[in-house]
Short mmCIF file of C-alpha atoms in Angstrom, two decimals:
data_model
loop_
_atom_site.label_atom_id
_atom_site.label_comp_id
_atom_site.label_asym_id
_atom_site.label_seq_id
_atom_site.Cartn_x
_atom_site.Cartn_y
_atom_site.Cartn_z
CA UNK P 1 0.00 0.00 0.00
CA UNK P 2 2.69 2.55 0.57
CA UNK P 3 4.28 1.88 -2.76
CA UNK P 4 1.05 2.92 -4.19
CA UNK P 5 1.46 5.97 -2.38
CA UNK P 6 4.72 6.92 -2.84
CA UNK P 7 4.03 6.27 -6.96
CA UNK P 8 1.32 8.93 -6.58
CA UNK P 9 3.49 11.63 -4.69
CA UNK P 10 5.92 11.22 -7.00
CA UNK P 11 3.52 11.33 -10.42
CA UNK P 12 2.04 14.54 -8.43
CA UNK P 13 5.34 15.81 -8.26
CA UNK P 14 6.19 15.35 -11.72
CA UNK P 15 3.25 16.49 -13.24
CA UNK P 16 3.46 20.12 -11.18
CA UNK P 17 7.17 20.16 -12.01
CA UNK P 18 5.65 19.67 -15.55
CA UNK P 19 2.84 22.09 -16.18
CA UNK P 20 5.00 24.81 -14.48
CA UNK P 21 8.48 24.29 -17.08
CA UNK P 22 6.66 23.26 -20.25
CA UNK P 23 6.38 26.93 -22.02
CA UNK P 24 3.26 26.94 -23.90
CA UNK P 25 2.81 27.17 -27.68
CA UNK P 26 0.19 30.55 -28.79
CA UNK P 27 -2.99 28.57 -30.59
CA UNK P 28 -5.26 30.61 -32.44
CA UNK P 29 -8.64 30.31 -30.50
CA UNK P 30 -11.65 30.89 -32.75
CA UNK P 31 -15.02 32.25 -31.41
CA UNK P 32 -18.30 30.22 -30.86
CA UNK P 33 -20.00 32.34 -33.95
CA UNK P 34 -17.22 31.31 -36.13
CA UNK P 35 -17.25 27.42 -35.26
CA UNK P 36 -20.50 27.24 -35.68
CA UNK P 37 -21.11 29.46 -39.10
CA UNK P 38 -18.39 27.03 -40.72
CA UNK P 39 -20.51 23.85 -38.87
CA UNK P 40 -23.86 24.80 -40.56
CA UNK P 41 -22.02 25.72 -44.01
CA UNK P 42 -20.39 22.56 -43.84
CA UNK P 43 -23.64 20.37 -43.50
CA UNK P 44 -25.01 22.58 -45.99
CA UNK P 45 -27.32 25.80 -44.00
CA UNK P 46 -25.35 28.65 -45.17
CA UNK P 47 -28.10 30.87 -45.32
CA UNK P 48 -29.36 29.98 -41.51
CA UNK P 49 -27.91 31.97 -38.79
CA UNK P 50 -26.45 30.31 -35.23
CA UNK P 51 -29.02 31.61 -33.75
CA UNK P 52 -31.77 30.71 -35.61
CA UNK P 53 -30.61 27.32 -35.32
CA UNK P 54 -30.68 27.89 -31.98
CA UNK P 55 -33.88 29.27 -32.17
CA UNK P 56 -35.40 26.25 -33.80
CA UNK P 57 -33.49 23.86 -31.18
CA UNK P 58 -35.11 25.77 -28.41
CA UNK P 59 -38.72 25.89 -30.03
CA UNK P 60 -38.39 22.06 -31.08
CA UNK P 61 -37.45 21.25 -26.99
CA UNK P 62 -40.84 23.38 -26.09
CA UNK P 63 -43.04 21.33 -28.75
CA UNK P 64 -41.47 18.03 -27.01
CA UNK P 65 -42.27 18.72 -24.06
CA UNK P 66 -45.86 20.09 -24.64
CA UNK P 67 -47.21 16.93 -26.47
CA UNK P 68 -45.60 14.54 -24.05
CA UNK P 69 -47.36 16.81 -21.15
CA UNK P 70 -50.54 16.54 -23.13
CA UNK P 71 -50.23 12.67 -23.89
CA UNK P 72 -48.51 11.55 -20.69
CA UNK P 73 -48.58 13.93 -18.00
CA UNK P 74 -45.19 13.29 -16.88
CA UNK P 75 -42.85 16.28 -16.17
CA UNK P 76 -40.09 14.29 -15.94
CA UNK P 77 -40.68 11.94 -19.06
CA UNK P 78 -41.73 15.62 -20.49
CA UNK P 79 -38.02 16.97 -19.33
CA UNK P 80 -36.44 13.77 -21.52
CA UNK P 81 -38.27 14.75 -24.54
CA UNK P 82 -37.53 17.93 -24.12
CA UNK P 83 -33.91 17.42 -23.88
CA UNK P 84 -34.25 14.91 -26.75
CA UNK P 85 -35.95 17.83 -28.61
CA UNK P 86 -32.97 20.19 -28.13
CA UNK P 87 -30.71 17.93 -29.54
CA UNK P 88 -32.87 16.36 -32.46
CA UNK P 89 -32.13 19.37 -35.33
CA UNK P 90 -28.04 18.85 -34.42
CA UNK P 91 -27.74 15.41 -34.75
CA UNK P 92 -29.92 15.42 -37.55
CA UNK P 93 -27.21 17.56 -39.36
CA UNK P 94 -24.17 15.75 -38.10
#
């Protein structure tokens, strides 16, 4: 058991030693708006904003969730098909 210890201080050790000597190489970060105006050109919705998309994400969740309210009258089967109704227009894109 103390051999497992001692391996851990000393992989804690090296990884501080590590992160505070490796000198880090400047990556271009590119903005949220950017990613995803290149995502929706890509699978072919140039003309649709990120926030329309979003917009019709959001408003597909709501519709979800009513009908399952309606037909079930669950709020937490109505919470799972409103999460599955968020994600529905993005993974039908992918």
């Amino acid at each position: 058991m103390s051999v497992v210890v001692v391996l851990l201080l000393a992989l804690g050790v090296f990884l501080v030693y590590d992160g505070l000597t490796r000198t880090r190489e400047a990556k271009r970060r590119t903005s949220f708006a950017d990613r995803s105006a290149s995502w929706l050109t890509a699978v072919g919705l140039a003309d649709v904003s990120a926030s329309q998309f979003l917009l019709a994400s959001i408003a597909a969740s709501l519709v979800a969730a009513m009908v399952t309210i309606v037909v079930i009258g669950s709020a937490g089967v109505a919470l799972v098909a409103a999460f599955g109704g968020l994600v529905v227009p993005a993974t039908y894109f992918r």
